[in-house]
Structure formats: C-alpha cells, structure tokens
Coordinates of C-alpha atoms in Angstrom, one line a residue:
M1 CA 6.9 -41.0 -11.1
K2 CA 5.8 -43.7 -8.3
L3 CA 8.4 -46.0 -6.5
R4 CA 7.8 -49.3 -8.0
S5 CA 7.8 -52.2 -5.6
V6 CA 11.5 -53.6 -5.5
L7 CA 13.7 -57.1 -4.6
A8 CA 15.5 -55.9 -1.7
F9 CA 19.6 -55.4 -1.6
T10 CA 22.1 -54.4 0.5
A11 CA 24.7 -52.9 -1.4
I12 CA 25.4 -49.3 -0.3
A13 CA 25.6 -46.6 -3.8
A14 CA 29.0 -45.0 -3.7
L15 CA 28.4 -43.0 -6.5
G16 CA 30.4 -39.4 -5.4
V17 CA 31.2 -40.8 -1.7
G18 CA 33.7 -40.0 0.0
A19 CA 36.3 -41.5 2.6
L20 CA 35.9 -39.3 5.6
A21 CA 33.4 -38.8 7.7
G22 CA 31.3 -35.3 8.2
C23 CA 29.2 -34.0 11.0
A24 CA 26.0 -32.7 12.2
P25 CA 25.5 -29.8 13.8
A26 CA 24.7 -30.4 17.5
S27 CA 20.8 -30.5 18.1
D28 CA 20.7 -27.4 19.7
D29 CA 21.3 -25.6 16.8
K30 CA 18.6 -26.5 15.1
P31 CA 15.0 -25.5 16.1
D32 CA 13.0 -28.4 17.2
A33 CA 10.8 -30.5 14.5
G34 CA 7.4 -28.9 13.9
A35 CA 8.6 -25.7 15.8
P36 CA 7.7 -22.4 13.5
G37 CA 10.2 -21.0 11.1
A38 CA 12.3 -24.6 11.5
A39 CA 15.7 -24.5 10.0
L40 CA 16.1 -26.8 7.1
T41 CA 19.3 -29.0 7.0
I42 CA 20.3 -30.1 3.4
A43 CA 22.6 -33.2 3.0
K44 CA 24.8 -34.7 0.8
P45 CA 27.1 -37.9 1.2
D46 CA 30.4 -36.8 0.4
G47 CA 32.4 -36.8 3.3
A48 CA 34.1 -33.8 5.3
I49 CA 34.6 -30.4 3.2
T50 CA 37.3 -28.7 5.2
T51 CA 38.7 -26.3 2.9
E52 CA 36.3 -23.0 2.9
S53 CA 35.9 -21.1 -0.7
H54 CA 32.8 -19.6 -1.4
N55 CA 33.3 -19.1 -5.0
P56 CA 30.8 -20.0 -7.5
F57 CA 32.9 -20.8 -10.3
L58 CA 35.1 -23.3 -8.8
G59 CA 34.2 -26.9 -8.9
D60 CA 36.3 -27.6 -5.9
S61 CA 35.1 -24.6 -3.7
S62 CA 33.1 -26.0 -0.6
A63 CA 30.0 -23.8 -2.3
S64 CA 30.0 -26.0 -5.1
K65 CA 30.6 -29.4 -3.2
Y66 CA 28.0 -28.3 -0.9
G67 CA 25.3 -26.4 -3.4
Y68 CA 25.0 -23.6 -1.3
A69 CA 26.5 -21.2 -3.9
K70 CA 23.3 -21.8 -5.8
V71 CA 21.1 -19.7 -2.9
I72 CA 23.5 -17.0 -2.9
F73 CA 24.4 -16.5 -6.9
E74 CA 21.3 -16.0 -8.8
P75 CA 21.1 -17.0 -12.6
L76 CA 19.2 -15.1 -15.2
A77 CA 16.9 -17.9 -15.8
L78 CA 15.7 -21.4 -14.7
V79 CA 15.9 -24.4 -17.3
N80 CA 13.8 -27.1 -15.4
P81 CA 15.8 -30.5 -16.5
T82 CA 12.5 -32.8 -15.9
G83 CA 8.6 -31.6 -16.1
D84 CA 7.9 -29.7 -19.1
L85 CA 12.1 -29.0 -19.5
G86 CA 10.6 -25.3 -19.6
T87 CA 12.1 -21.6 -18.7
T88 CA 11.2 -19.2 -16.4
P89 CA 13.1 -15.9 -16.4
W90 CA 14.6 -15.1 -12.8
L91 CA 17.1 -12.7 -12.6
A92 CA 16.1 -11.6 -16.1
E93 CA 12.2 -10.5 -16.1
S94 CA 12.6 -11.6 -20.0
V95 CA 14.9 -13.9 -22.0
E96 CA 14.6 -14.2 -25.5
W97 CA 17.3 -15.8 -28.4
N98 CA 18.0 -14.6 -31.9
D99 CA 16.6 -17.3 -34.6
D100 CA 20.1 -19.1 -34.5
Y101 CA 20.4 -18.8 -30.7
T102 CA 23.8 -16.7 -31.5
E103 CA 22.2 -13.7 -29.4
L104 CA 20.4 -13.6 -26.0
T105 CA 18.6 -10.4 -25.3
V106 CA 17.7 -9.7 -21.4
V107 CA 15.6 -7.4 -19.5
P108 CA 17.3 -7.4 -16.0
R109 CA 14.6 -7.7 -13.2
S110 CA 14.4 -4.5 -11.4
G111 CA 14.1 -3.5 -7.8
V112 CA 16.5 -6.2 -7.2
K113 CA 19.4 -5.5 -4.6
W114 CA 23.0 -7.5 -4.0
S115 CA 22.6 -8.5 0.0
D116 CA 25.2 -5.8 0.7
G117 CA 22.4 -3.4 0.1
E118 CA 23.1 -2.1 -3.8
D119 CA 21.5 -1.8 -6.5
F120 CA 21.5 -4.8 -8.9
T121 CA 21.5 -3.5 -12.8
A122 CA 22.4 -4.2 -16.3
D123 CA 26.2 -3.6 -16.0
D124 CA 26.3 -6.5 -13.2
I125 CA 25.0 -9.0 -16.3
V126 CA 27.6 -7.8 -18.6
F127 CA 30.2 -7.7 -16.4
T128 CA 29.7 -11.4 -15.3
F129 CA 30.2 -12.4 -18.9
D130 CA 33.0 -9.8 -19.6
Q131 CA 35.0 -11.7 -17.8
F132 CA 35.0 -14.6 -20.0
K133 CA 35.5 -12.4 -23.1
N134 CA 39.0 -10.7 -21.0
G135 CA 40.1 -14.5 -19.5
K136 CA 39.9 -13.3 -16.4
L137 CA 37.0 -16.1 -15.6
S138 CA 38.3 -19.6 -17.8
D139 CA 35.3 -20.7 -19.8
T140 CA 35.0 -24.0 -18.9
S141 CA 31.8 -24.2 -20.0
G142 CA 32.8 -23.4 -23.6
L143 CA 30.0 -20.1 -23.8
K144 CA 32.4 -18.7 -26.7
Y145 CA 31.4 -15.4 -25.2
E146 CA 31.6 -12.6 -27.5
G147 CA 30.5 -9.0 -25.9
A148 CA 27.5 -7.5 -25.2
T149 CA 25.3 -4.4 -26.5
V150 CA 23.1 -2.2 -24.0
D151 CA 20.0 -0.6 -25.4
G152 CA 17.6 1.2 -23.4
D153 CA 16.7 -1.8 -20.6
K154 CA 17.5 -4.6 -22.9
V155 CA 21.2 -6.2 -22.9
T156 CA 21.8 -8.6 -25.7
L157 CA 24.6 -10.8 -24.7
K158 CA 26.2 -12.4 -28.4
F159 CA 27.9 -15.7 -29.2
A160 CA 30.6 -17.2 -31.4
D161 CA 28.2 -20.0 -32.2
S162 CA 24.5 -21.7 -31.5
K163 CA 23.6 -22.2 -28.2
Y164 CA 20.5 -23.9 -28.8
T165 CA 22.0 -27.1 -26.7
A166 CA 23.7 -24.8 -24.2
Q167 CA 21.0 -23.0 -23.2
A168 CA 20.8 -23.6 -19.7
R169 CA 24.9 -23.5 -19.8
V170 CA 24.4 -19.6 -20.8
L171 CA 21.5 -19.5 -18.6
H172 CA 22.7 -20.7 -15.2
T173 CA 26.0 -18.9 -15.3
P174 CA 25.9 -17.2 -11.8
I175 CA 25.8 -13.2 -12.1
V176 CA 27.7 -11.6 -9.5
P177 CA 28.1 -8.1 -8.6
K178 CA 30.3 -5.9 -10.5
H179 CA 31.7 -3.4 -7.4
I180 CA 32.8 -6.4 -5.7
W181 CA 34.2 -8.3 -8.3
E182 CA 36.1 -6.2 -10.2
G183 CA 38.6 -5.6 -7.2
I184 CA 38.8 -9.7 -7.2
E185 CA 42.3 -10.4 -8.6
D186 CA 42.4 -14.0 -10.0
P187 CA 38.3 -14.7 -9.7
N188 CA 39.6 -18.1 -11.0
T189 CA 41.3 -19.1 -7.5
D190 CA 40.0 -16.3 -4.9
P191 CA 38.0 -18.0 -2.2
L192 CA 35.6 -15.2 -2.0
T193 CA 36.0 -15.5 2.1
G194 CA 37.2 -12.2 3.0
E195 CA 34.8 -9.7 4.8
G196 CA 31.9 -8.9 2.6
L197 CA 32.8 -10.7 -0.6
A198 CA 30.0 -13.6 -0.1
V199 CA 27.3 -10.8 -1.9
G200 CA 24.8 -12.1 -4.1
T201 CA 21.5 -11.3 -5.0
G202 CA 19.8 -14.9 -3.9
P203 CA 17.3 -15.9 -1.0
Y204 CA 20.0 -16.6 1.7
V205 CA 23.3 -15.0 2.6
L206 CA 26.1 -16.9 4.3
D207 CA 25.9 -16.7 8.3
N208 CA 28.6 -19.6 9.4
W209 CA 31.3 -21.6 7.9
S210 CA 32.7 -24.3 9.8
T211 CA 34.2 -27.8 9.2
E212 CA 31.0 -29.4 10.2
S213 CA 28.5 -27.5 8.9
V214 CA 27.6 -24.2 6.8
T215 CA 25.0 -21.9 8.2
L216 CA 22.9 -19.4 6.1
T217 CA 20.3 -17.4 7.0
A218 CA 17.5 -15.7 5.2
N219 CA 18.0 -12.6 3.2
E220 CA 15.7 -9.7 4.4
N221 CA 15.5 -7.9 1.4
Y222 CA 15.2 -10.2 -0.9
W223 CA 13.2 -9.6 -4.4
G224 CA 11.5 -12.9 -4.5
G225 CA 9.4 -12.0 -1.4
D226 CA 9.6 -13.4 2.5
L227 CA 11.0 -16.7 3.0
S228 CA 9.4 -19.3 5.1
V229 CA 11.9 -21.0 6.0
P230 CA 14.4 -18.7 8.0
E231 CA 17.9 -20.8 8.2
L232 CA 19.3 -23.3 5.7
H233 CA 22.4 -25.7 7.2
Y234 CA 24.6 -27.5 5.0
V235 CA 26.1 -30.9 6.4
S236 CA 28.1 -33.1 4.6
Y237 CA 28.0 -37.2 6.1
G238 CA 30.8 -39.7 5.3
D239 CA 28.6 -42.0 3.2
N240 CA 25.0 -42.8 1.8
A241 CA 24.4 -44.8 5.2
A242 CA 25.2 -42.3 7.3
L243 CA 23.2 -39.5 5.5
T244 CA 20.1 -42.6 5.4
T245 CA 20.8 -42.7 9.1
A246 CA 20.4 -39.0 9.6
L247 CA 17.4 -38.7 7.2
V248 CA 15.2 -41.1 8.8
S249 CA 15.9 -39.7 12.1
G250 CA 15.2 -35.9 11.2
E251 CA 18.7 -34.9 11.4
A252 CA 18.7 -34.3 7.8
D253 CA 15.9 -32.8 6.2
W254 CA 16.5 -33.0 2.1
A255 CA 19.2 -34.7 0.0
Q256 CA 19.8 -36.5 -2.9
A257 CA 21.2 -39.7 -3.4
F258 CA 20.4 -43.1 -4.4
I259 CA 19.5 -45.0 -1.0
P260 CA 19.4 -49.0 -1.4
Q261 CA 16.0 -50.2 -0.2
I262 CA 14.5 -46.6 0.3
Q263 CA 10.9 -47.8 0.7
D264 CA 12.0 -50.0 3.9
S265 CA 14.9 -48.0 4.9
Y266 CA 13.4 -44.3 4.8
L267 CA 9.8 -43.8 3.4
A268 CA 8.2 -46.6 5.6
A269 CA 10.2 -44.2 8.7
D270 CA 7.8 -41.3 9.0
E271 CA 4.8 -40.7 6.8
H272 CA 6.6 -37.4 6.5
N273 CA 9.7 -38.7 4.5
Q274 CA 8.9 -37.9 0.3
F275 CA 11.3 -39.4 -2.2
L276 CA 10.8 -37.7 -5.7
V277 CA 11.8 -39.3 -8.9
S278 CA 12.3 -36.6 -11.7
P279 CA 13.6 -38.1 -15.1
T280 CA 15.4 -36.3 -17.1
A281 CA 16.2 -36.4 -21.0
G282 CA 19.4 -38.0 -20.4
A283 CA 19.7 -41.9 -19.8
G284 CA 21.5 -44.9 -18.2
T285 CA 23.0 -46.3 -21.3
L286 CA 24.7 -49.3 -22.7
F287 CA 28.1 -48.0 -24.8
M288 CA 29.5 -51.1 -27.0
N289 CA 33.1 -50.8 -27.9
L290 CA 31.7 -50.8 -32.3
Q291 CA 35.4 -51.6 -32.8
T292 CA 36.4 -54.7 -31.8
K293 CA 34.3 -58.3 -31.5
P294 CA 31.6 -59.1 -30.7
F295 CA 30.0 -55.3 -30.9
N296 CA 31.6 -54.5 -34.5
D297 CA 28.7 -57.2 -35.7
L298 CA 25.5 -54.9 -36.5
A299 CA 23.0 -58.0 -35.8
L300 CA 24.9 -59.2 -32.4
R301 CA 24.1 -55.5 -31.1
Q302 CA 20.1 -55.7 -32.7
A303 CA 19.8 -58.7 -31.0
L304 CA 20.8 -57.3 -27.7
A305 CA 18.4 -54.6 -28.2
W306 CA 15.7 -57.0 -28.2
T307 CA 16.8 -59.1 -25.2
I308 CA 17.7 -57.0 -22.4
D309 CA 14.8 -56.0 -20.5
R310 CA 14.7 -52.7 -19.7
S311 CA 11.6 -53.1 -17.3
A312 CA 14.2 -54.7 -14.9
Y313 CA 16.7 -52.4 -14.8
V314 CA 14.2 -50.1 -13.7
D315 CA 12.8 -51.9 -11.1
I316 CA 15.8 -53.8 -9.8
A317 CA 18.9 -52.2 -10.4
R318 CA 17.5 -48.9 -9.8
E319 CA 14.8 -49.6 -7.6
G320 CA 11.9 -48.0 -9.2
A321 CA 14.1 -44.8 -9.5
S322 CA 14.1 -44.3 -13.6
D323 CA 11.6 -44.6 -16.7
E324 CA 12.1 -47.0 -18.8
V325 CA 13.4 -46.4 -22.7
W326 CA 12.2 -48.9 -25.0
N327 CA 11.4 -47.0 -28.4
V328 CA 13.8 -47.4 -31.4
T329 CA 15.8 -43.8 -31.4
G330 CA 16.9 -44.1 -28.0
L331 CA 14.7 -41.4 -26.8
G332 CA 12.4 -41.5 -23.7
E333 CA 9.5 -40.0 -23.0
L334 CA 10.7 -36.8 -21.9
L335 CA 11.4 -36.3 -25.5
S336 CA 8.8 -38.3 -26.9
D337 CA 7.9 -35.1 -28.8
E338 CA 10.9 -35.2 -30.9
I339 CA 10.4 -38.3 -32.0
I340 CA 10.0 -38.5 -36.1
P341 CA 6.0 -39.9 -37.1
E342 CA 8.2 -43.3 -38.7
Y343 CA 9.5 -43.8 -35.4
K344 CA 6.8 -43.4 -33.3
D345 CA 5.1 -46.6 -32.4
E346 CA 8.3 -48.4 -33.2
N347 CA 9.4 -49.9 -29.9
Y348 CA 11.9 -52.8 -28.7
K349 CA 10.2 -55.3 -26.1
V350 CA 12.1 -58.6 -24.9
D351 CA 11.5 -60.6 -27.5
V352 CA 14.2 -64.0 -27.8
D353 CA 12.6 -65.6 -30.7
K354 CA 13.1 -62.4 -33.0
A355 CA 16.6 -61.9 -31.2
K356 CA 17.7 -65.9 -32.1
Q357 CA 16.2 -65.5 -35.8
I358 CA 18.2 -62.1 -36.0
L359 CA 21.1 -64.3 -35.5
T360 CA 20.6 -66.9 -37.3
D361 CA 20.3 -65.4 -40.6
A362 CA 23.7 -63.6 -40.1
G363 CA 25.5 -67.1 -39.3
Y364 CA 25.3 -67.5 -35.5
T365 CA 24.9 -71.3 -34.3
W366 CA 24.6 -72.5 -30.8
K367 CA 26.9 -75.2 -29.0
D368 CA 26.1 -76.7 -26.0
E369 CA 23.5 -74.1 -25.8
K370 CA 26.3 -71.5 -26.2
L371 CA 26.1 -69.2 -28.7
V372 CA 28.7 -69.4 -32.1
D373 CA 29.8 -66.4 -34.0
P374 CA 30.2 -67.0 -37.9
D375 CA 34.0 -67.4 -37.5
G376 CA 33.4 -70.5 -35.3
E377 CA 33.9 -68.5 -32.0
A378 CA 32.1 -68.6 -28.7
V379 CA 30.6 -65.3 -28.4
S380 CA 31.9 -63.5 -24.7
F381 CA 32.6 -60.0 -23.2
S382 CA 33.0 -58.5 -20.6
I383 CA 30.7 -55.5 -19.2
S384 CA 32.2 -52.5 -17.2
V385 CA 31.4 -50.6 -14.0
P386 CA 33.3 -49.1 -11.1
A387 CA 33.1 -50.9 -8.2
G388 CA 30.2 -49.6 -5.7
W389 CA 28.0 -48.0 -8.1
S390 CA 25.3 -50.2 -6.9
D391 CA 22.3 -49.5 -9.1
W392 CA 24.5 -50.4 -12.4
N393 CA 26.8 -52.9 -10.6
T394 CA 23.4 -54.7 -10.3
E395 CA 22.3 -54.1 -13.9
Q396 CA 25.6 -55.6 -14.6
A397 CA 24.6 -59.0 -13.3
L398 CA 20.9 -58.9 -14.2
I399 CA 22.5 -58.5 -18.4
A400 CA 25.1 -61.2 -17.6
E401 CA 22.0 -63.4 -16.7
E402 CA 19.7 -62.8 -19.4
L403 CA 22.3 -63.1 -22.1
N404 CA 23.3 -65.9 -21.0
E405 CA 19.9 -67.9 -20.4
Q406 CA 18.1 -66.2 -23.2
L407 CA 21.2 -66.4 -26.0
G408 CA 24.1 -68.1 -24.8
I409 CA 26.1 -65.7 -24.2
E410 CA 29.2 -65.3 -21.4
V411 CA 29.3 -61.8 -20.2
K412 CA 32.0 -61.3 -17.7
V413 CA 31.2 -58.9 -14.7
D414 CA 34.1 -56.4 -14.7
Q415 CA 34.3 -53.8 -11.5
P416 CA 37.7 -51.8 -11.5
D417 CA 38.5 -48.8 -9.6
W418 CA 37.5 -45.3 -10.6
G419 CA 40.4 -45.1 -12.3
G420 CA 40.9 -47.7 -14.6
W421 CA 37.5 -47.5 -15.9
D422 CA 37.9 -44.0 -16.7
A423 CA 40.8 -44.9 -18.5
A424 CA 39.5 -47.9 -20.2
R425 CA 36.5 -45.6 -21.6
Q426 CA 38.7 -43.1 -22.6
E427 CA 41.5 -44.9 -24.4
G428 CA 38.5 -47.5 -26.2
T429 CA 40.4 -50.6 -24.6
F430 CA 36.8 -51.5 -23.3
Q431 CA 34.1 -54.0 -24.2
A432 CA 30.9 -52.7 -22.6
I433 CA 30.4 -50.1 -20.2
I434 CA 27.2 -48.4 -18.7
H435 CA 27.5 -44.8 -18.8
W436 CA 25.1 -41.5 -19.0
L437 CA 24.4 -38.9 -21.4
E438 CA 25.3 -35.4 -22.0
D439 CA 21.9 -34.0 -21.1
T440 CA 21.1 -30.7 -23.7
G441 CA 17.6 -31.0 -22.8
N442 CA 16.5 -32.3 -26.5
A443 CA 17.1 -35.0 -28.4
Y444 CA 20.8 -33.7 -29.7
G445 CA 22.4 -34.5 -26.2
L446 CA 22.0 -39.2 -26.6
Y447 CA 22.9 -38.7 -30.6
T448 CA 26.1 -36.6 -29.8
S449 CA 27.1 -38.5 -26.7
T450 CA 26.4 -42.5 -29.0
M451 CA 27.1 -40.7 -32.9
D452 CA 29.4 -37.7 -32.4
P453 CA 33.2 -37.7 -33.5
K454 CA 33.8 -34.7 -32.2
W455 CA 33.7 -36.2 -28.8
I456 CA 37.1 -37.7 -29.8
V457 CA 40.3 -36.0 -29.4
D458 CA 43.6 -37.1 -29.7
G459 CA 42.5 -40.8 -29.6
K460 CA 41.0 -40.2 -26.2
A461 CA 36.9 -40.0 -26.0
Q462 CA 34.6 -38.1 -23.7
Y463 CA 31.6 -39.7 -25.1
N464 CA 30.8 -41.4 -28.5
F465 CA 33.1 -44.1 -26.5
G466 CA 32.0 -46.4 -29.1
R467 CA 33.7 -44.2 -31.8
F468 CA 30.7 -44.6 -34.6
D469 CA 31.2 -42.4 -37.6
D470 CA 29.4 -41.4 -40.2
P471 CA 29.5 -38.4 -41.8
A472 CA 26.3 -37.8 -42.8
V473 CA 25.1 -38.1 -39.2
T474 CA 28.2 -35.7 -38.0
E475 CA 26.5 -32.9 -40.9
A476 CA 23.0 -33.6 -39.3
L477 CA 24.7 -33.4 -35.6
H478 CA 26.3 -30.0 -36.7
T479 CA 22.9 -29.0 -38.5
Y480 CA 20.9 -29.6 -35.3
A481 CA 22.7 -27.5 -33.1
N482 CA 23.3 -24.8 -35.8
A483 CA 19.6 -24.3 -37.1
S484 CA 17.6 -21.4 -36.9
T485 CA 14.5 -23.1 -37.5
D486 CA 12.4 -25.6 -35.9
D487 CA 12.2 -27.5 -39.7
D488 CA 16.0 -27.4 -39.8
R489 CA 16.0 -29.3 -36.6
Q490 CA 13.8 -31.7 -37.6
A491 CA 15.5 -32.4 -40.9
A492 CA 18.2 -33.1 -39.3
V493 CA 17.3 -35.5 -36.2
A494 CA 15.2 -37.3 -38.9
V495 CA 18.8 -38.1 -40.1
M496 CA 19.9 -39.2 -36.7
Q497 CA 16.7 -41.4 -35.4
K498 CA 17.2 -43.1 -38.6
A499 CA 21.4 -44.1 -38.1
F500 CA 20.5 -44.5 -34.2
A501 CA 17.5 -46.7 -35.4
E502 CA 19.1 -49.0 -38.1
N503 CA 22.5 -49.1 -36.6
V504 CA 22.2 -49.9 -32.9
P505 CA 25.5 -47.8 -31.5
A506 CA 24.4 -47.9 -28.1
I507 CA 21.0 -49.2 -26.0
P508 CA 19.6 -46.7 -23.5
L509 CA 18.0 -48.6 -20.7
G510 CA 16.3 -45.7 -18.6
A511 CA 15.9 -42.6 -18.1
H512 CA 18.6 -40.9 -15.7
P513 CA 16.9 -39.1 -12.8
L514 CA 17.6 -36.3 -10.3
L515 CA 16.5 -37.6 -6.9
G516 CA 15.0 -36.2 -4.6
E517 CA 14.7 -37.2 -0.4
F518 CA 12.7 -34.5 1.8
N519 CA 10.2 -34.0 4.6
T520 CA 7.1 -32.5 4.9
R521 CA 6.6 -32.3 8.2
N522 CA 7.4 -28.4 8.4
Y523 CA 7.2 -27.0 4.9
V524 CA 4.6 -28.1 2.3
G525 CA 4.9 -27.1 -1.5
W526 CA 7.5 -29.4 -2.5
P527 CA 7.8 -30.4 -6.0
S528 CA 5.6 -33.6 -6.8
E529 CA 5.0 -36.1 -9.4
D530 CA 1.8 -34.5 -10.3
D531 CA 4.0 -31.1 -10.4
Q532 CA 7.3 -31.2 -11.0
Y533 CA 7.7 -27.5 -11.6
A534 CA 12.0 -28.5 -10.7
S535 CA 13.4 -31.7 -9.7
G536 CA 13.6 -32.6 -5.4
D537 CA 17.2 -32.1 -6.2
P538 CA 18.8 -29.4 -3.9
T539 CA 22.1 -29.3 -5.8
Q540 CA 20.7 -28.0 -9.0
P541 CA 19.7 -24.2 -9.6
G542 CA 16.4 -25.0 -9.2
I543 CA 16.7 -24.9 -5.5
V544 CA 15.7 -21.2 -5.5
Q545 CA 12.7 -21.8 -7.2
I546 CA 11.6 -24.3 -4.3
L547 CA 12.4 -22.2 -1.0
T548 CA 10.0 -19.9 -2.9
K549 CA 7.6 -21.6 -3.0
L550 CA 7.6 -23.9 0.7
K551 CA 5.1 -23.0 3.0
P552 CA 4.5 -24.2 6.8
A553 CA 3.2 -27.4 7.1
N554 CA 0.3 -25.4 10.0

C-alpha cells in the first residue's frame, strides 16, 4: 500500500522501546556506502542488549531480541503473513498436511549442510520436534506434538489436535542439529555460547558478539546459493528517535519501527530510502467491555460502528501505515475471500444519521447535545491505551473527538503504564481498549480473539476481553479449527460472521501491519507493494528469503 499524505505529529512511538541507549558499530567496521559487497546494518530501538545468548527457543535471548536467530536457524517452510499468505517450502523440499491438519509430511531438502560441515538429515527434524515430546524443550507454542514416523525420504509429524489455525507455529519451528543439541543438558536455559554451538543451516554464521553490536558473515556453503550481502551487523538503539537518525544518516540500513512523520523524517532525506507497509490478517481493534454499561447495550455498539472513522485511523493515527476495515464481518481486504456472499458488500461507513436513528429507536435521547441512555444517564466511557503508544494514543483522541461531536458521548482518554493497562484488560476492569488480534492467517484469528471463551482462564482474559459468550459461536470456532474439509470450515465461518455482524462484539479499525524501512543504495530485490513475497520486517522468518533475493544495485 502507498504511504498517504498525513498530518504531522510530534510524539515518538514507544511500543517496545527500552530505556537504555545502544551503540552503533564504529564507522570503520562497515564498508563505505555504495561500496561493492557492502554490509547491511539491521537496527532495533530496544536499548542495549547486554546478555549474550544464541538460543533460538528463548524469547529473551539476544538472538531473539536482535532477530539474528532467524538467519542462523531455519524453519521447514516460510508462511507469508502478508501478500498471498502462501507457504514456501524451505528446509523441506515439500510440506503437506493431511485433511484434518493433525499430520504434516515433509521431505527434507537434499544437499543441505550444517554450518560446521555436517549433513542435514531427517534425523535433525525428528530430533528437534522430539525435544517437545520428551520434555527437554517447553512447548511454549502449544504444538502438542505426539511423535514422528519416517518412510524413505518422508517424515510425518503427528499432533494431538488440528494445526489448521496454527500452521505457521509448526512450520516456523527452528530446526537444530541433533549432533550438537543431543549434548545440551537443558535447552530451555542454555545460552549456546560455548565454542561451536551456534550451528545452523542458515545463510549467515555468527562472527562476533559484543554489547555494542553483533556481526554475522555469509555462510560460504549455504544451500540457497551465493549471497550478495557478505556481512550483517545487528545494532539496538536507545529509542525510535535514535533509530530514525541512524536510518537517515545511513548508519543503519534496515529496521522495523513506527516512525512518526516518516515522509519528512525519513523518506524525504534520500531517494533510496524505502518504507514498506505489509498488511496482515490481524487488525488494530476497539475492544469493548460487554459486561458493563454502556457496552452491554447492542444499540450503542452498533451506533459506534456507524460513527467511528476508519479512514482517520489509517490516515492520521497510523500515518498511512494500514488498510481500513469497513466490512461488517470485521475482516479486511487480505481475508476478503473468506467473507460469505451474504456480507460481501455489507460495509460500514460514517453515517451519523443512521447511528442516531439506531439510538433513538433504542430509547436514547439528547439533552444539551449530550447523549442520554434509556435509564436517564449521560453516556460516557473511558478508552485505554498505554502511554507512549503514539499511534493508538492518537486514535484515542480521534475517537473521543468523533463521538463527542457526532453523538454527544463523553470519551475519557486513559493512558496508564503497561502494567496497569495489562491488569485491567485481563481482569475486565476496563471500559474500552485498543488491542491487536491473534493473527492465524485466516478468519479464525479475528473471531477467536473477539468471541472465544477459551481465552478466559481463572477469570483472566488473554483475548476476548469483552467476554463474549455464545455456545453456537464457540462450537463454530471449534469446528473451524478442527474441520477436515473446506465445506465444514465455510459453514462454521458463516456462523461466526453472522454473530459478529449482528452482535458487534468489537470494532476492527485497520489492518495491523508489518513495517519495514530499508534503502536501495547498495542492494535491490527487496519486497515491494507490488511484490509482497515477504514483509519488509527484518525480525520475521521471511528475512532469509529476502537475503537470498537481494542483488547489488550496480
């Protein structure tokens, strides 16, 4: 999608930003801009990362925080979270699910070697997954792996339940070498910093680690062919402002960040600077607490759906970095093929007259231009987003202005710290929040996130924050996730879409995007708006695909 002309904002996005400053590699560590075989510096705004750990299964390892684990340890296949949402076999030459998605059959790619020269085989795949079965590795992804069978050159992995809605979790599991990892006593804690332990099949190998930067060099024996980029530097800056400065100066080449005023602050600085927005199946969504006033009234929720301007969310709050979601099913353009015929052309728009009629029919009135509910109480509520999340903080202000001016609703803007916000969303003590969705790459993600009771455990919610509960919808969600035919899934999704359209349990605003900032001074072949073979986000598994496609600019 194209970056739109937007209003200027001065707030700096702070989602995921740490408080400590990172350092860039010294200028003499990096080839001159435009030089043949220039390195790429990949940057994050997370502050200093001071503890070395190359373990790809640990979310707090430096390899995970920087993202370099993904260029060392490769998965069986790459599931594109954008574009065609397709699957590209990677360490496997082919991947095939059975009808109910409880078994995955893969053919290991031939001719692949580990970076220490040992052959990659089917044993490595089985060993990797068996670690979840025997308890050596914690099953944090909920794979529920039950075992494998090997038949000639085929490996079949078996799971306790359907993985239709979790295909990427399986396929993106990093495959590790049996001959190294069978000697690791506790892979849940081992930092993998010992000599010769950070061995993978990926396009790059670890060269140097320091608290200032991490350097990786091209794997000379990489199965994917010769690599144009000889060296990668991973650096973490103190915040988005420092990251933006590094990108503009050319000190950093590639990043993923929400950069306010990106046209003026980054794109205009150099014609080679690029910004790619990659919409995903998820969406920034207004969750309402359905258990309390005013959102326990369907009419009020319907009126909001006909008043909130999704275009303003995209153009102003997201500064063009999103796609609007107007369909009554809550599904965006990326999932339009899953919308049932009944709702294909059923879209919301800003229609204040319609919203007011809905409210009037439900017994609402206005006094001194303020909305009054059927009980005679003025309608007001708070909307909560953590302080510093500049895009959603802006959306808070937009919604407050829209609803006050158009419907006479007082909306209080609440910006707590993360801890307070997190506690309220889990415990159900909020009135409204803006939140993301579980992205499963299909319609299930939206509907499980907004209508599935399974997320409520011991009174605390991980999704479905409004606590919607309808047995027919719950059954449809289960059917969709476990169906063995497309017809069964289509019937189930029809139930979910009808319930969502009729009950308005939440209001999706715009597609939740993956963002990528990069430059074309030295290399071309990046994903683009017209060719979203991967997102431009260097922290995603698709980075290995991008690095194999990059070619010298001259």
